[in-house]
Amino acid sequence: MTKKELLEKHNSLKLQIELVPQGCWFTNVRSNVTKKEWDFIRKHTYVDAGCRCEICNGVGSRHPLECHEVWSYDTEKKIQKIEKLRALCPACHEVKHFGFAISRGFRERAFGHFIGINSLSVKEANEIIPAVFEQWNDRCFINWSLNLDILKKFNIDSSRFKKD
């Protein structure tokens, strides 16, 4: 399969890996709002999801849910935009940040959850994952502008976070 076909297959999966470009690390909502604002946002997200993981319908044992930011990347306009917030169990959230899971020594655990939720073979997953990392690498060379307009829904002025 070509890289394009592998990425299309990845995008059709129930649980996808979402690698944030290196230049965008720590430009997330949580690191840019106050603790009070973040608590409001994440708790609102959990309630909207019925207090269950939006992917597997599970919850974690140490803490039930985590708030995940879903980003889109417009490579022509060089805009990184937060599209939505999702309530995820820690296991699904770890897969979303697969590169971070690897760096922390949790590759096998995240990989197992990725193939289990998606009913993939090890071979299929081992074909898809390198294509996702290639896409991530390509995105790392772009100087992204940040769009956090979704925060208007929480009455937070996103202009204070604009990254040029």
mmCIF file of C-alpha atoms in Angstrom:
data_model
loop_
_atom_site.group_PDB
_atom_site.id
_atom_site.type_symbol
_atom_site.label_atom_id
_atom_site.label_comp_id
_atom_site.label_asym_id
_atom_site.label_seq_id
_atom_site.Cartn_x
_atom_site.Cartn_y
_atom_site.Cartn_z
ATOM 1 C CA MET A 1 0.000 0.000 0.000
ATOM 2 C CA THR A 2 1.100 3.561 -0.634
ATOM 3 C CA LYS A 3 1.550 6.081 2.172
ATOM 4 C CA LYS A 4 -1.656 7.793 1.035
ATOM 5 C CA GLU A 5 -3.598 4.516 1.172
ATOM 6 C CA LEU A 6 -2.183 3.677 4.590
ATOM 7 C CA LEU A 7 -3.159 7.111 5.928
ATOM 8 C CA GLU A 8 -6.659 6.730 4.465
ATOM 9 C CA LYS A 9 -6.975 3.357 6.197
ATOM 10 C CA HIS A 10 -5.700 4.917 9.444
ATOM 11 C CA ASN A 11 -8.209 7.764 9.151
ATOM 12 C CA SER A 12 -11.039 5.242 8.840
ATOM 13 C CA LEU A 13 -10.157 3.490 12.116
ATOM 14 C CA LYS A 14 -12.195 3.839 15.281
ATOM 15 C CA LEU A 15 -9.061 4.750 17.287
ATOM 16 C CA GLN A 16 -6.436 6.780 15.455
ATOM 17 C CA ILE A 17 -2.953 7.922 16.391
ATOM 18 C CA GLU A 18 -2.764 11.729 16.420
ATOM 19 C CA LEU A 19 0.829 12.925 16.573
ATOM 20 C CA VAL A 20 1.221 16.635 17.270
ATOM 21 C CA PRO A 21 4.030 18.288 15.275
ATOM 22 C CA GLN A 22 7.074 18.981 17.418
ATOM 23 C CA GLY A 23 6.845 22.759 16.962
ATOM 24 C CA CYS A 24 3.306 22.636 18.360
ATOM 25 C CA TRP A 25 4.098 20.796 21.577
ATOM 26 C CA PHE A 26 2.710 22.689 24.588
ATOM 27 C CA THR A 27 0.529 24.921 22.414
ATOM 28 C CA ASN A 28 -2.486 23.003 23.635
ATOM 29 C CA VAL A 29 -5.465 24.397 25.498
ATOM 30 C CA ARG A 30 -4.519 22.967 28.888
ATOM 31 C CA SER A 31 -1.120 24.653 28.949
ATOM 32 C CA ASN A 32 -2.554 28.024 27.912
ATOM 33 C CA VAL A 33 -5.631 28.474 30.089
ATOM 34 C CA THR A 34 -5.939 28.817 33.841
ATOM 35 C CA LYS A 35 -6.519 25.730 35.963
ATOM 36 C CA LYS A 36 -10.056 26.932 36.658
ATOM 37 C CA GLU A 37 -10.774 27.347 32.932
ATOM 38 C CA TRP A 38 -9.270 23.937 32.106
ATOM 39 C CA ASP A 39 -11.295 22.223 34.832
ATOM 40 C CA PHE A 40 -14.472 23.795 33.449
ATOM 41 C CA ILE A 41 -13.628 22.788 29.864
ATOM 42 C CA ARG A 42 -12.659 19.199 30.651
ATOM 43 C CA LYS A 43 -15.600 18.566 33.001
ATOM 44 C CA HIS A 44 -17.992 19.978 30.411
ATOM 45 C CA THR A 45 -16.436 17.625 27.833
ATOM 46 C CA TYR A 46 -16.849 14.613 30.156
ATOM 47 C CA VAL A 47 -20.506 15.389 30.813
ATOM 48 C CA ASP A 48 -21.212 15.873 27.095
ATOM 49 C CA ALA A 49 -19.780 12.375 26.529
ATOM 50 C CA GLY A 50 -21.939 10.810 29.230
ATOM 51 C CA CYS A 51 -18.855 10.386 31.440
ATOM 52 C CA ARG A 52 -17.563 7.524 29.268
ATOM 53 C CA CYS A 53 -14.780 7.249 26.715
ATOM 54 C CA GLU A 54 -16.046 8.378 23.327
ATOM 55 C CA ILE A 55 -14.105 5.605 21.601
ATOM 56 C CA CYS A 56 -14.353 2.448 23.713
ATOM 57 C CA ASN A 57 -17.059 3.474 26.212
ATOM 58 C CA GLY A 58 -14.692 2.589 29.063
ATOM 59 C CA VAL A 59 -13.124 4.470 31.936
ATOM 60 C CA GLY A 60 -9.713 4.331 33.563
ATOM 61 C CA SER A 61 -8.964 2.846 36.972
ATOM 62 C CA ARG A 62 -6.831 5.649 38.480
ATOM 63 C CA HIS A 63 -8.855 8.433 36.883
ATOM 64 C CA PRO A 64 -11.845 7.793 34.635
ATOM 65 C CA LEU A 65 -11.353 10.227 31.755
ATOM 66 C CA GLU A 66 -8.979 12.667 30.125
ATOM 67 C CA CYS A 67 -9.791 15.536 27.786
ATOM 68 C CA HIS A 68 -8.235 15.161 24.323
ATOM 69 C CA GLU A 69 -7.835 17.960 21.807
ATOM 70 C CA VAL A 70 -8.592 16.967 18.216
ATOM 71 C CA TRP A 71 -6.541 19.021 15.758
ATOM 72 C CA SER A 72 -6.748 19.586 12.023
ATOM 73 C CA TYR A 73 -3.806 20.743 9.940
ATOM 74 C CA ASP A 74 -4.252 22.915 6.859
ATOM 75 C CA THR A 75 -0.862 22.551 5.173
ATOM 76 C CA GLU A 76 -1.609 25.172 2.508
ATOM 77 C CA LYS A 77 -2.571 27.892 5.010
ATOM 78 C CA LYS A 78 -0.254 26.469 7.716
ATOM 79 C CA ILE A 79 -3.000 26.518 10.337
ATOM 80 C CA GLN A 80 -3.253 24.102 13.239
ATOM 81 C CA LYS A 81 -6.863 24.264 14.428
ATOM 82 C CA ILE A 82 -8.535 22.600 17.358
ATOM 83 C CA GLU A 83 -11.702 21.038 15.976
ATOM 84 C CA LYS A 84 -13.184 19.482 19.083
ATOM 85 C CA LEU A 85 -12.554 18.173 22.558
ATOM 86 C CA ARG A 86 -13.188 14.508 23.335
ATOM 87 C CA ALA A 87 -13.510 12.580 26.556
ATOM 88 C CA LEU A 88 -11.189 9.583 26.389
ATOM 89 C CA CYS A 89 -10.185 6.866 28.820
ATOM 90 C CA PRO A 90 -6.460 6.928 29.626
ATOM 91 C CA ALA A 91 -5.790 3.884 27.389
ATOM 92 C CA CYS A 92 -7.377 5.457 24.283
ATOM 93 C CA HIS A 93 -5.716 8.788 25.075
ATOM 94 C CA GLU A 94 -2.334 7.075 25.293
ATOM 95 C CA VAL A 95 -2.818 5.692 21.770
ATOM 96 C CA LYS A 96 -3.686 9.157 20.460
ATOM 97 C CA HIS A 97 -0.268 10.312 21.721
ATOM 98 C CA PHE A 98 1.566 7.180 20.587
ATOM 99 C CA GLY A 99 4.928 8.938 20.219
ATOM 100 C CA PHE A 100 4.709 10.185 23.804
ATOM 101 C CA ALA A 101 3.747 6.669 24.944
ATOM 102 C CA ILE A 102 6.873 5.315 23.237
ATOM 103 C CA SER A 103 9.062 7.952 24.891
ATOM 104 C CA ARG A 104 7.694 6.926 28.294
ATOM 105 C CA GLY A 105 8.268 3.207 27.709
ATOM 106 C CA PHE A 106 4.619 2.289 27.060
ATOM 107 C CA ARG A 107 4.790 1.340 23.376
ATOM 108 C CA GLU A 108 3.601 -2.248 23.808
ATOM 109 C CA ARG A 109 0.654 -1.256 25.988
ATOM 110 C CA ALA A 110 -0.466 1.475 23.566
ATOM 111 C CA PHE A 111 0.149 -0.790 20.559
ATOM 112 C CA GLY A 112 -1.962 -3.558 22.118
ATOM 113 C CA HIS A 113 -4.842 -1.163 22.753
ATOM 114 C CA PHE A 114 -4.539 0.257 19.219
ATOM 115 C CA ILE A 115 -4.815 -3.157 17.556
ATOM 116 C CA GLY A 116 -7.476 -4.376 19.993
ATOM 117 C CA ILE A 117 -9.884 -1.463 19.595
ATOM 118 C CA ASN A 118 -9.426 -1.457 15.814
ATOM 119 C CA SER A 119 -9.398 -5.254 15.346
ATOM 120 C CA LEU A 120 -6.132 -4.990 13.428
ATOM 121 C CA SER A 121 -3.490 -7.626 12.952
ATOM 122 C CA VAL A 122 0.012 -6.845 14.157
ATOM 123 C CA LYS A 123 1.091 -6.776 10.493
ATOM 124 C CA GLU A 124 -1.591 -4.213 9.560
ATOM 125 C CA ALA A 125 -0.695 -1.977 12.492
ATOM 126 C CA ASN A 126 3.016 -2.241 11.679
ATOM 127 C CA GLU A 127 2.248 -1.012 8.157
ATOM 128 C CA ILE A 128 0.031 1.897 9.252
ATOM 129 C CA ILE A 129 2.133 3.300 12.098
ATOM 130 C CA PRO A 130 5.218 4.229 10.011
ATOM 131 C CA ALA A 131 2.979 6.164 7.590
ATOM 132 C CA VAL A 132 1.529 8.116 10.546
ATOM 133 C CA PHE A 133 5.049 8.934 11.738
ATOM 134 C CA GLU A 134 6.058 10.021 8.214
ATOM 135 C CA GLN A 135 3.078 12.389 8.135
ATOM 136 C CA TRP A 136 4.081 13.702 11.569
ATOM 137 C CA ASN A 137 7.648 14.252 10.364
ATOM 138 C CA ASP A 138 6.396 16.224 7.337
ATOM 139 C CA ARG A 139 4.257 18.402 9.628
ATOM 140 C CA CYS A 140 7.207 19.099 11.930
ATOM 141 C CA PHE A 141 8.822 21.262 9.234
ATOM 142 C CA ILE A 142 5.888 23.686 9.057
ATOM 143 C CA ASN A 143 5.610 26.801 11.217
ATOM 144 C CA TRP A 144 1.940 26.516 12.202
ATOM 145 C CA SER A 145 -0.423 29.329 13.145
ATOM 146 C CA LEU A 146 -2.705 28.355 15.994
ATOM 147 C CA ASN A 147 -6.504 28.533 15.824
ATOM 148 C CA LEU A 148 -8.254 28.016 19.164
ATOM 149 C CA ASP A 149 -11.583 29.551 18.151
ATOM 150 C CA ILE A 150 -13.410 26.588 19.692
ATOM 151 C CA LEU A 151 -12.807 28.240 23.061
ATOM 152 C CA LYS A 152 -15.477 30.841 22.247
ATOM 153 C CA LYS A 153 -17.966 28.114 23.151
ATOM 154 C CA PHE A 154 -16.588 28.330 26.716
ATOM 155 C CA ASN A 155 -16.574 32.153 26.741
ATOM 156 C CA ILE A 156 -12.773 32.250 26.581
ATOM 157 C CA ASP A 157 -11.128 34.813 24.299
ATOM 158 C CA SER A 158 -8.813 32.741 22.120
ATOM 159 C CA SER A 159 -6.954 35.789 20.782
ATOM 160 C CA ARG A 160 -4.679 35.696 23.839
ATOM 161 C CA PHE A 161 -3.239 32.390 22.516
ATOM 162 C CA LYS A 162 -2.484 33.366 18.924
ATOM 163 C CA LYS A 163 0.896 31.995 17.847
ATOM 164 C CA ASP A 164 2.555 33.775 14.944
#
